[in-house]
Amino acid sequence: MNPINVMINGSRGRMGRAIADCAEDTGVHISAQIDAGDDATQFIDFVDVVIDFSHHLATLPIAQLAAERRKPLIIGTTGHSEIDREKIAKLSENVPMVWAGNFSIGVNLLFYLTRKAGEILNEGYDAEVLELHHRHKKDSPSGTAERLIEVLRETRGLSNEHVVHGRSGIVGARPEKEIGVHAVRGGDIIGEHTVYFAGEGERVELTHRASDRRIFAQGAIRAAQWAVGKPNGLYNMEDVLGLR
Ligand code: NAD
């Protein structure tokens, strides 16, 4: 089988470089490396799939180009506005799009386990999410924390209004219908996420710790290989891994 040809958008960044490093081992060919100021239109016709790990404002333009030229798109970038999220998701009507806040296999298992635990530890167990990342991270909470919150909201039938980001001052006793989210930033932490289910007399903690960026790069490459030839639509890493 011929290797698939990949365009990386955000190629000079930490993730772009990690994807290029992993490519050889995983049998894909990086044929276009695009970063800020480069013209992706020159190269898009020569690739089979586009992987975007760039900046939240850069995703919509590359998604529009990929949709126009019918190239499957893998999106790892996080921090988009709600309006951009909707516009990007709509483009999946024209191409297969795998969009994941976290491409690691372990984190996608964490999503699955959080759903299971959330169903069992529902009434009487307070759910909180803690995430830790390096000092350069621009958005908060992380895309992974957003997905964990979404899973918890779904299992508890709660809306976004029930999500509380950090607490400060005399906030009063914790309401039962609340999901607390806390972000720590510092040093070179690649990424850690813990979901707490705190009840009276016991507490369950589900934790994932990333120690190497290659896990995201390998997952994104796996998603790129999976997406080629799939029907148009919006997928996530749970689809790629068959966890749904
Ligand atoms: P980074 O800052 O190291 O790299 C981003 C790169 O994008 C830079 O080289 C920058 O010049 C480039 N860029 C900026 N504007 C651009 C444009 N208009 N067109 C093309 N490239 C442009 O960041 P990073 O650590 O590599 O992370 C990139 C993104 O991926 C972030 O949003 C981060 O949160 C996300 N991320 C996601 C996952 C995941 O598994 N989904 C994992 C790690 C990081």
PDB file of C-alpha atoms and ligand atoms in Angstrom:
ATOM      1  CA  MET A   1       0.000   0.000   0.000  1.00  0.00           C
ATOM      2  CA  ASN A   2       1.346   3.465  -0.902  1.00  0.00           C
ATOM      3  CA  PRO A   3       1.906   5.767   2.079  1.00  0.00           C
ATOM      4  CA  ILE A   4      -0.667   8.545   2.381  1.00  0.00           C
ATOM      5  CA  ASN A   5       0.516  12.091   1.737  1.00  0.00           C
ATOM      6  CA  VAL A   6      -0.095  14.472   4.612  1.00  0.00           C
ATOM      7  CA  MET A   7      -0.127  18.266   4.936  1.00  0.00           C
ATOM      8  CA  ILE A   8       0.701  19.584   8.412  1.00  0.00           C
ATOM      9  CA  ASN A   9      -0.753  23.004   9.261  1.00  0.00           C
ATOM     10  CA  GLY A  10       1.278  24.476  12.138  1.00  0.00           C
ATOM     11  CA  SER A  11       4.399  22.543  11.092  1.00  0.00           C
ATOM     12  CA  ARG A  12       6.912  24.637  13.043  1.00  0.00           C
ATOM     13  CA  GLY A  13       5.083  24.230  16.357  1.00  0.00           C
ATOM     14  CA  ARG A  14       5.668  21.651  19.097  1.00  0.00           C
ATOM     15  CA  MET A  15       2.974  19.329  17.712  1.00  0.00           C
ATOM     16  CA  GLY A  16       3.797  19.915  14.046  1.00  0.00           C
ATOM     17  CA  ARG A  17       7.384  18.842  14.714  1.00  0.00           C
ATOM     18  CA  ALA A  18       6.262  15.817  16.768  1.00  0.00           C
ATOM     19  CA  ILE A  19       4.028  14.660  13.874  1.00  0.00           C
ATOM     20  CA  ALA A  20       6.877  15.001  11.386  1.00  0.00           C
ATOM     21  CA  ASP A  21       9.142  13.013  13.773  1.00  0.00           C
ATOM     22  CA  CYS A  22       6.596  10.179  14.090  1.00  0.00           C
ATOM     23  CA  ALA A  23       5.647  10.041  10.421  1.00  0.00           C
ATOM     24  CA  GLU A  24       8.433   7.742   9.267  1.00  0.00           C
ATOM     25  CA  ASP A  25       7.665   5.064  11.881  1.00  0.00           C
ATOM     26  CA  THR A  26       3.956   5.123  11.035  1.00  0.00           C
ATOM     27  CA  GLY A  27       4.190   4.853   7.242  1.00  0.00           C
ATOM     28  CA  VAL A  28       2.849   8.263   6.202  1.00  0.00           C
ATOM     29  CA  HIS A  29       4.627  10.798   4.061  1.00  0.00           C
ATOM     30  CA  ILE A  30       4.673  14.457   5.090  1.00  0.00           C
ATOM     31  CA  SER A  31       4.494  16.166   1.721  1.00  0.00           C
ATOM     32  CA  ALA A  32       3.544  19.705   2.801  1.00  0.00           C
ATOM     33  CA  GLN A  33       4.624  21.599   5.917  1.00  0.00           C
ATOM     34  CA  ILE A  34       2.627  24.812   6.332  1.00  0.00           C
ATOM     35  CA  ASP A  35       3.010  27.442   9.029  1.00  0.00           C
ATOM     36  CA  ALA A  36       1.972  31.088   9.487  1.00  0.00           C
ATOM     37  CA  GLY A  37       2.624  33.059   6.290  1.00  0.00           C
ATOM     38  CA  ASP A  38       2.813  29.993   3.984  1.00  0.00           C
ATOM     39  CA  ASP A  39       0.306  29.494   1.165  1.00  0.00           C
ATOM     40  CA  ALA A  40      -1.482  26.155   1.626  1.00  0.00           C
ATOM     41  CA  THR A  41      -3.373  26.511  -1.692  1.00  0.00           C
ATOM     42  CA  GLN A  42      -0.106  25.749  -3.554  1.00  0.00           C
ATOM     43  CA  PHE A  43       0.186  22.285  -2.008  1.00  0.00           C
ATOM     44  CA  ILE A  44      -3.288  21.056  -1.085  1.00  0.00           C
ATOM     45  CA  ASP A  45      -3.954  19.255  -4.384  1.00  0.00           C
ATOM     46  CA  PHE A  46      -0.884  17.037  -3.832  1.00  0.00           C
ATOM     47  CA  VAL A  47      -1.922  15.635  -0.433  1.00  0.00           C
ATOM     48  CA  ASP A  48      -4.479  13.037   0.690  1.00  0.00           C
ATOM     49  CA  VAL A  49      -5.257  14.510   4.095  1.00  0.00           C
ATOM     50  CA  VAL A  50      -4.599  17.645   6.177  1.00  0.00           C
ATOM     51  CA  ILE A  51      -3.592  17.637   9.874  1.00  0.00           C
ATOM     52  CA  ASP A  52      -4.123  20.946  11.712  1.00  0.00           C
ATOM     53  CA  PHE A  53      -2.294  21.654  14.997  1.00  0.00           C
ATOM     54  CA  SER A  54      -1.861  25.409  14.706  1.00  0.00           C
ATOM     55  CA  HIS A  55      -3.696  28.407  16.148  1.00  0.00           C
ATOM     56  CA  HIS A  56      -7.409  28.696  16.835  1.00  0.00           C
ATOM     57  CA  LEU A  57      -7.778  31.438  14.197  1.00  0.00           C
ATOM     58  CA  ALA A  58      -5.969  29.330  11.584  1.00  0.00           C
ATOM     59  CA  THR A  59      -8.330  26.332  11.670  1.00  0.00           C
ATOM     60  CA  LEU A  60     -11.333  27.864   9.861  1.00  0.00           C
ATOM     61  CA  PRO A  61      -9.347  28.995   6.767  1.00  0.00           C
ATOM     62  CA  ILE A  62      -7.595  25.619   6.396  1.00  0.00           C
ATOM     63  CA  ALA A  63     -10.896  23.791   6.982  1.00  0.00           C
ATOM     64  CA  GLN A  64     -12.556  25.893   4.255  1.00  0.00           C
ATOM     65  CA  LEU A  65      -9.735  25.043   1.849  1.00  0.00           C
ATOM     66  CA  ALA A  66      -9.832  21.327   2.742  1.00  0.00           C
ATOM     67  CA  ALA A  67     -13.622  21.231   2.287  1.00  0.00           C
ATOM     68  CA  GLU A  68     -13.410  23.044  -1.053  1.00  0.00           C
ATOM     69  CA  ARG A  69     -10.750  20.604  -2.366  1.00  0.00           C
ATOM     70  CA  ARG A  70     -12.419  17.575  -0.690  1.00  0.00           C
ATOM     71  CA  LYS A  71      -9.449  16.642   1.493  1.00  0.00           C
ATOM     72  CA  PRO A  72     -10.123  14.850   4.801  1.00  0.00           C
ATOM     73  CA  LEU A  73      -9.166  17.015   7.760  1.00  0.00           C
ATOM     74  CA  ILE A  74      -7.810  16.126  11.200  1.00  0.00           C
ATOM     75  CA  ILE A  75      -8.155  18.947  13.742  1.00  0.00           C
ATOM     76  CA  GLY A  76      -6.111  18.952  16.936  1.00  0.00           C
ATOM     77  CA  THR A  77      -6.047  22.729  17.495  1.00  0.00           C
ATOM     78  CA  THR A  78      -8.022  23.909  20.522  1.00  0.00           C
ATOM     79  CA  GLY A  79      -9.388  27.203  21.843  1.00  0.00           C
ATOM     80  CA  HIS A  80     -11.865  28.099  19.033  1.00  0.00           C
ATOM     81  CA  SER A  81     -14.753  30.471  19.669  1.00  0.00           C
ATOM     82  CA  GLU A  82     -18.252  28.990  19.692  1.00  0.00           C
ATOM     83  CA  ILE A  83     -19.019  30.711  16.343  1.00  0.00           C
ATOM     84  CA  ASP A  84     -15.885  29.285  14.700  1.00  0.00           C
ATOM     85  CA  ARG A  85     -16.632  25.844  16.117  1.00  0.00           C
ATOM     86  CA  GLU A  86     -20.037  25.879  14.435  1.00  0.00           C
ATOM     87  CA  LYS A  87     -18.640  27.102  11.100  1.00  0.00           C
ATOM     88  CA  ILE A  88     -15.854  24.484  11.140  1.00  0.00           C
ATOM     89  CA  ALA A  89     -18.211  21.637  12.110  1.00  0.00           C
ATOM     90  CA  LYS A  90     -20.601  22.588   9.270  1.00  0.00           C
ATOM     91  CA  LEU A  91     -17.792  22.036   6.752  1.00  0.00           C
ATOM     92  CA  SER A  92     -17.800  18.337   7.698  1.00  0.00           C
ATOM     93  CA  GLU A  93     -20.830  18.030   5.391  1.00  0.00           C
ATOM     94  CA  ASN A  94     -18.274  18.196   2.552  1.00  0.00           C
ATOM     95  CA  VAL A  95     -15.355  16.152   3.940  1.00  0.00           C
ATOM     96  CA  PRO A  96     -14.576  13.512   6.567  1.00  0.00           C
ATOM     97  CA  MET A  97     -13.367  15.507   9.603  1.00  0.00           C
ATOM     98  CA  VAL A  98     -11.831  14.016  12.741  1.00  0.00           C
ATOM     99  CA  TRP A  99     -11.857  16.660  15.472  1.00  0.00           C
ATOM    100  CA  ALA A 100     -10.507  15.774  18.888  1.00  0.00           C
ATOM    101  CA  GLY A 101      -9.384  17.852  21.842  1.00  0.00           C
ATOM    102  CA  ASN A 102      -6.970  15.023  22.601  1.00  0.00           C
ATOM    103  CA  PHE A 103      -5.589  12.372  20.252  1.00  0.00           C
ATOM    104  CA  SER A 104      -4.038  10.069  22.856  1.00  0.00           C
ATOM    105  CA  ILE A 105      -5.450   6.573  23.234  1.00  0.00           C
ATOM    106  CA  GLY A 106      -5.245   6.793  27.029  1.00  0.00           C
ATOM    107  CA  VAL A 107      -7.242  10.022  27.179  1.00  0.00           C
ATOM    108  CA  ASN A 108      -9.929   8.606  24.927  1.00  0.00           C
ATOM    109  CA  LEU A 109     -10.141   5.679  27.327  1.00  0.00           C
ATOM    110  CA  LEU A 110     -10.449   8.287  30.118  1.00  0.00           C
ATOM    111  CA  PHE A 111     -13.482   9.766  28.283  1.00  0.00           C
ATOM    112  CA  TYR A 112     -15.014   6.290  28.122  1.00  0.00           C
ATOM    113  CA  LEU A 113     -14.283   5.533  31.793  1.00  0.00           C
ATOM    114  CA  THR A 114     -15.596   8.950  32.860  1.00  0.00           C
ATOM    115  CA  ARG A 115     -18.890   8.214  31.116  1.00  0.00           C
ATOM    116  CA  LYS A 116     -19.117   4.790  32.829  1.00  0.00           C
ATOM    117  CA  ALA A 117     -18.144   6.164  36.263  1.00  0.00           C
ATOM    118  CA  GLY A 118     -20.462   9.158  35.797  1.00  0.00           C
ATOM    119  CA  GLU A 119     -23.407   6.832  35.176  1.00  0.00           C
ATOM    120  CA  ILE A 120     -22.682   4.795  38.333  1.00  0.00           C
ATOM    121  CA  LEU A 121     -21.414   7.583  40.630  1.00  0.00           C
ATOM    122  CA  ASN A 122     -24.187  10.030  39.855  1.00  0.00           C
ATOM    123  CA  GLU A 123     -26.418  11.085  42.770  1.00  0.00           C
ATOM    124  CA  GLY A 124     -24.375  11.977  45.852  1.00  0.00           C
ATOM    125  CA  TYR A 125     -21.017  12.237  44.066  1.00  0.00           C
ATOM    126  CA  ASP A 126     -19.670  15.699  43.205  1.00  0.00           C
ATOM    127  CA  ALA A 127     -17.818  15.832  39.872  1.00  0.00           C
ATOM    128  CA  GLU A 128     -14.800  18.114  39.438  1.00  0.00           C
ATOM    129  CA  VAL A 129     -12.157  18.302  36.697  1.00  0.00           C
ATOM    130  CA  LEU A 130      -8.517  19.325  37.247  1.00  0.00           C
ATOM    131  CA  GLU A 131      -6.101  19.928  34.354  1.00  0.00           C
ATOM    132  CA  LEU A 132      -2.386  20.815  34.358  1.00  0.00           C
ATOM    133  CA  HIS A 133      -0.381  22.112  31.372  1.00  0.00           C
ATOM    134  CA  HIS A 134       2.893  23.852  30.483  1.00  0.00           C
ATOM    135  CA  ARG A 135       3.286  27.616  30.842  1.00  0.00           C
ATOM    136  CA  HIS A 136       3.018  28.247  27.059  1.00  0.00           C
ATOM    137  CA  LYS A 137      -0.522  26.916  26.702  1.00  0.00           C
ATOM    138  CA  LYS A 138      -2.752  29.699  25.402  1.00  0.00           C
ATOM    139  CA  ASP A 139      -6.276  28.437  26.123  1.00  0.00           C
ATOM    140  CA  SER A 140      -8.017  27.363  29.303  1.00  0.00           C
ATOM    141  CA  PRO A 141      -9.573  25.015  30.123  1.00  0.00           C
ATOM    142  CA  SER A 142      -7.881  22.536  27.794  1.00  0.00           C
ATOM    143  CA  GLY A 143      -9.827  20.941  24.926  1.00  0.00           C
ATOM    144  CA  THR A 144      -9.582  17.657  26.843  1.00  0.00           C
ATOM    145  CA  ALA A 145     -11.082  19.199  29.969  1.00  0.00           C
ATOM    146  CA  GLU A 146     -13.892  20.636  27.788  1.00  0.00           C
ATOM    147  CA  ARG A 147     -14.659  17.139  26.491  1.00  0.00           C
ATOM    148  CA  LEU A 148     -14.573  15.657  30.023  1.00  0.00           C
ATOM    149  CA  ILE A 149     -17.025  18.362  31.132  1.00  0.00           C
ATOM    150  CA  GLU A 150     -19.249  17.554  28.156  1.00  0.00           C
ATOM    151  CA  VAL A 151     -19.256  13.850  29.095  1.00  0.00           C
ATOM    152  CA  LEU A 152     -20.093  14.709  32.728  1.00  0.00           C
ATOM    153  CA  ARG A 153     -22.833  17.138  31.649  1.00  0.00           C
ATOM    154  CA  GLU A 154     -24.372  14.463  29.431  1.00  0.00           C
ATOM    155  CA  THR A 155     -24.401  11.809  32.185  1.00  0.00           C
ATOM    156  CA  ARG A 156     -25.916  14.330  34.652  1.00  0.00           C
ATOM    157  CA  GLY A 157     -28.281  16.170  32.292  1.00  0.00           C
ATOM    158  CA  LEU A 158     -26.640  19.528  33.140  1.00  0.00           C
ATOM    159  CA  SER A 159     -26.146  22.613  30.934  1.00  0.00           C
ATOM    160  CA  ASN A 160     -23.107  24.871  30.519  1.00  0.00           C
ATOM    161  CA  GLU A 161     -24.515  27.167  33.210  1.00  0.00           C
ATOM    162  CA  HIS A 162     -23.732  24.462  35.770  1.00  0.00           C
ATOM    163  CA  VAL A 163     -20.004  24.563  34.943  1.00  0.00           C
ATOM    164  CA  VAL A 164     -17.892  26.688  37.352  1.00  0.00           C
ATOM    165  CA  HIS A 165     -14.339  27.703  36.416  1.00  0.00           C
ATOM    166  CA  GLY A 166     -12.287  27.982  39.617  1.00  0.00           C
ATOM    167  CA  ARG A 167     -13.697  29.391  42.849  1.00  0.00           C
ATOM    168  CA  SER A 168     -12.716  32.517  44.717  1.00  0.00           C
ATOM    169  CA  GLY A 169     -14.211  34.488  47.605  1.00  0.00           C
ATOM    170  CA  ILE A 170     -17.278  33.627  49.664  1.00  0.00           C
ATOM    171  CA  VAL A 171     -18.917  31.377  47.109  1.00  0.00           C
ATOM    172  CA  GLY A 172     -21.063  29.486  49.615  1.00  0.00           C
ATOM    173  CA  ALA A 173     -21.619  25.750  49.878  1.00  0.00           C
ATOM    174  CA  ARG A 174     -21.223  23.735  46.695  1.00  0.00           C
ATOM    175  CA  PRO A 175     -24.569  23.238  44.937  1.00  0.00           C
ATOM    176  CA  GLU A 176     -25.243  19.611  44.038  1.00  0.00           C
ATOM    177  CA  LYS A 177     -25.764  20.433  40.359  1.00  0.00           C
ATOM    178  CA  GLU A 178     -22.343  21.898  39.663  1.00  0.00           C
ATOM    179  CA  ILE A 179     -19.209  20.780  37.819  1.00  0.00           C
ATOM    180  CA  GLY A 180     -16.033  22.570  38.965  1.00  0.00           C
ATOM    181  CA  VAL A 181     -13.112  23.002  36.559  1.00  0.00           C
ATOM    182  CA  HIS A 182      -9.589  24.020  37.598  1.00  0.00           C
ATOM    183  CA  ALA A 183      -6.545  24.825  35.441  1.00  0.00           C
ATOM    184  CA  VAL A 184      -2.925  24.758  36.652  1.00  0.00           C
ATOM    185  CA  ARG A 185      -0.237  26.255  34.347  1.00  0.00           C
ATOM    186  CA  GLY A 186       3.505  25.897  34.801  1.00  0.00           C
ATOM    187  CA  GLY A 187       6.857  24.679  33.572  1.00  0.00           C
ATOM    188  CA  ASP A 188       6.941  21.957  30.957  1.00  0.00           C
ATOM    189  CA  ILE A 189       3.941  19.835  32.017  1.00  0.00           C
ATOM    190  CA  ILE A 190       2.752  18.157  28.809  1.00  0.00           C
ATOM    191  CA  GLY A 191      -0.752  17.485  30.116  1.00  0.00           C
ATOM    192  CA  GLU A 192      -2.547  15.924  33.084  1.00  0.00           C
ATOM    193  CA  HIS A 193      -6.279  15.477  33.655  1.00  0.00           C
ATOM    194  CA  THR A 194      -8.112  14.167  36.708  1.00  0.00           C
ATOM    195  CA  VAL A 195     -11.839  13.652  37.112  1.00  0.00           C
ATOM    196  CA  TYR A 196     -13.005  13.492  40.734  1.00  0.00           C
ATOM    197  CA  PHE A 197     -16.184  11.849  41.936  1.00  0.00           C
ATOM    198  CA  ALA A 198     -16.324  12.919  45.581  1.00  0.00           C
ATOM    199  CA  GLY A 199     -19.006  11.362  47.766  1.00  0.00           C
ATOM    200  CA  GLU A 200     -19.611  11.127  51.508  1.00  0.00           C
ATOM    201  CA  GLY A 201     -17.016   8.670  52.821  1.00  0.00           C
ATOM    202  CA  GLU A 202     -15.255   7.875  49.548  1.00  0.00           C
ATOM    203  CA  ARG A 203     -13.748   9.469  46.468  1.00  0.00           C
ATOM    204  CA  VAL A 204     -12.874   8.067  43.053  1.00  0.00           C
ATOM    205  CA  GLU A 205     -10.207   9.788  40.930  1.00  0.00           C
ATOM    206  CA  LEU A 206      -9.544   8.981  37.287  1.00  0.00           C
ATOM    207  CA  THR A 207      -6.195  10.393  36.110  1.00  0.00           C
ATOM    208  CA  HIS A 208      -4.323  10.493  32.821  1.00  0.00           C
ATOM    209  CA  ARG A 209      -0.757  11.831  32.632  1.00  0.00           C
ATOM    210  CA  ALA A 210       0.926  12.545  29.311  1.00  0.00           C
ATOM    211  CA  SER A 211       4.719  12.378  29.423  1.00  0.00           C
ATOM    212  CA  ASP A 212       5.505  12.524  25.701  1.00  0.00           C
ATOM    213  CA  ARG A 213       3.884  14.584  22.898  1.00  0.00           C
ATOM    214  CA  ARG A 214       4.336  11.636  20.560  1.00  0.00           C
ATOM    215  CA  ILE A 215       1.115  10.087  21.906  1.00  0.00           C
ATOM    216  CA  PHE A 216      -0.900  12.945  20.327  1.00  0.00           C
ATOM    217  CA  ALA A 217       1.150  12.840  17.137  1.00  0.00           C
ATOM    218  CA  GLN A 218       0.715   9.078  16.741  1.00  0.00           C
ATOM    219  CA  GLY A 219      -3.029   9.380  17.409  1.00  0.00           C
ATOM    220  CA  ALA A 220      -3.410  12.178  14.841  1.00  0.00           C
ATOM    221  CA  ILE A 221      -1.540  10.105  12.239  1.00  0.00           C
ATOM    222  CA  ARG A 222      -3.741   7.098  13.035  1.00  0.00           C
ATOM    223  CA  ALA A 223      -6.815   9.347  12.583  1.00  0.00           C
ATOM    224  CA  ALA A 224      -5.436  10.592   9.239  1.00  0.00           C
ATOM    225  CA  GLN A 225      -4.993   7.018   7.984  1.00  0.00           C
ATOM    226  CA  TRP A 226      -8.505   6.128   9.192  1.00  0.00           C
ATOM    227  CA  ALA A 227     -10.200   9.196   7.653  1.00  0.00           C
ATOM    228  CA  VAL A 228      -9.074   8.653   4.063  1.00  0.00           C
ATOM    229  CA  GLY A 229     -12.024   7.139   2.175  1.00  0.00           C
ATOM    230  CA  LYS A 230     -14.565   7.580   5.022  1.00  0.00           C
ATOM    231  CA  PRO A 231     -17.960   9.173   4.272  1.00  0.00           C
ATOM    232  CA  ASN A 232     -18.198  12.927   4.877  1.00  0.00           C
ATOM    233  CA  GLY A 233     -19.074  13.762   8.470  1.00  0.00           C
ATOM    234  CA  LEU A 234     -17.806  14.819  11.867  1.00  0.00           C
ATOM    235  CA  TYR A 235     -15.902  12.141  13.799  1.00  0.00           C
ATOM    236  CA  ASN A 236     -13.810  12.091  16.947  1.00  0.00           C
ATOM    237  CA  MET A 237     -11.037   9.870  18.273  1.00  0.00           C
ATOM    238  CA  GLU A 238     -13.545   7.596  19.971  1.00  0.00           C
ATOM    239  CA  ASP A 239     -14.822   6.766  16.443  1.00  0.00           C
ATOM    240  CA  VAL A 240     -11.280   6.117  15.216  1.00  0.00           C
ATOM    241  CA  LEU A 241     -10.596   3.773  18.162  1.00  0.00           C
ATOM    242  CA  GLY A 242     -14.021   2.095  18.018  1.00  0.00           C
ATOM    243  CA  LEU A 243     -14.873   3.177  21.593  1.00  0.00           C
ATOM    244  CA  ARG A 244     -18.385   4.447  20.791  1.00  0.00           C
TER     245      ARG A 244
HETATM  246  P1  NAD B   1       2.768  25.853  19.159  1.00  0.00           P
HETATM  247  O1  NAD B   1       2.493  27.250  19.572  1.00  0.00           O
HETATM  248  O2  NAD B   1       4.063  25.207  19.527  1.00  0.00           O
HETATM  249  O3  NAD B   1       2.619  25.727  17.566  1.00  0.00           O
HETATM  250  C1  NAD B   1       1.614  26.323  16.808  1.00  0.00           C
HETATM  251  C2  NAD B   1       2.160  26.585  15.398  1.00  0.00           C
HETATM  252  O4  NAD B   1       1.087  27.085  14.594  1.00  0.00           O
HETATM  253  C3  NAD B   1       3.287  27.640  15.395  1.00  0.00           C
HETATM  254  O5  NAD B   1       4.390  27.166  14.643  1.00  0.00           O
HETATM  255  C4  NAD B   1       2.618  28.817  14.711  1.00  0.00           C
HETATM  256  O6  NAD B   1       3.528  29.635  13.966  1.00  0.00           O
HETATM  257  C5  NAD B   1       1.620  28.111  13.797  1.00  0.00           C
HETATM  258  N1  NAD B   1       0.603  29.010  13.268  1.00  0.00           N
HETATM  259  C6  NAD B   1       0.094  30.147  13.816  1.00  0.00           C
HETATM  260  N2  NAD B   1      -0.774  30.730  12.980  1.00  0.00           N
HETATM  261  C7  NAD B   1      -0.815  29.947  11.868  1.00  0.00           C
HETATM  262  C8  NAD B   1      -1.501  30.039  10.634  1.00  0.00           C
HETATM  263  N3  NAD B   1      -2.325  31.063  10.385  1.00  0.00           N
HETATM  264  N4  NAD B   1      -1.334  29.060   9.732  1.00  0.00           N
HETATM  265  C9  NAD B   1      -0.488  28.029   9.964  1.00  0.00           C
HETATM  266  N5  NAD B   1       0.222  27.893  11.118  1.00  0.00           N
HETATM  267  C10 NAD B   1       0.054  28.846  12.055  1.00  0.00           C
HETATM  268  O7  NAD B   1       1.551  25.013  19.709  1.00  0.00           O
HETATM  269  P2  NAD B   1       1.456  23.411  19.904  1.00  0.00           P
HETATM  270  O8  NAD B   1       1.848  23.047  21.303  1.00  0.00           O
HETATM  271  O9  NAD B   1       2.092  22.724  18.741  1.00  0.00           O
HETATM  272  O10 NAD B   1      -0.137  23.240  19.839  1.00  0.00           O
HETATM  273  C11 NAD B   1      -0.861  23.614  18.690  1.00  0.00           C
HETATM  274  C12 NAD B   1      -2.350  23.459  18.970  1.00  0.00           C
HETATM  275  O11 NAD B   1      -2.644  22.069  19.191  1.00  0.00           O
HETATM  276  C13 NAD B   1      -2.836  24.185  20.225  1.00  0.00           C
HETATM  277  O12 NAD B   1      -4.140  24.674  19.993  1.00  0.00           O
HETATM  278  C14 NAD B   1      -2.853  23.092  21.297  1.00  0.00           C
HETATM  279  O13 NAD B   1      -3.763  23.347  22.329  1.00  0.00           O
HETATM  280  C15 NAD B   1      -3.296  21.920  20.451  1.00  0.00           C
HETATM  281  N6  NAD B   1      -2.943  20.588  20.975  1.00  0.00           N
HETATM  282  C16 NAD B   1      -3.860  19.618  20.795  1.00  0.00           C
HETATM  283  C17 NAD B   1      -3.594  18.331  21.161  1.00  0.00           C
HETATM  284  C18 NAD B   1      -4.601  17.256  20.864  1.00  0.00           C
HETATM  285  O14 NAD B   1      -4.342  16.067  21.119  1.00  0.00           O
HETATM  286  N7  NAD B   1      -5.755  17.630  20.272  1.00  0.00           N
HETATM  287  C19 NAD B   1      -2.361  18.012  21.764  1.00  0.00           C
HETATM  288  C20 NAD B   1      -1.423  19.026  21.936  1.00  0.00           C
HETATM  289  C21 NAD B   1      -1.723  20.321  21.531  1.00  0.00           C
END
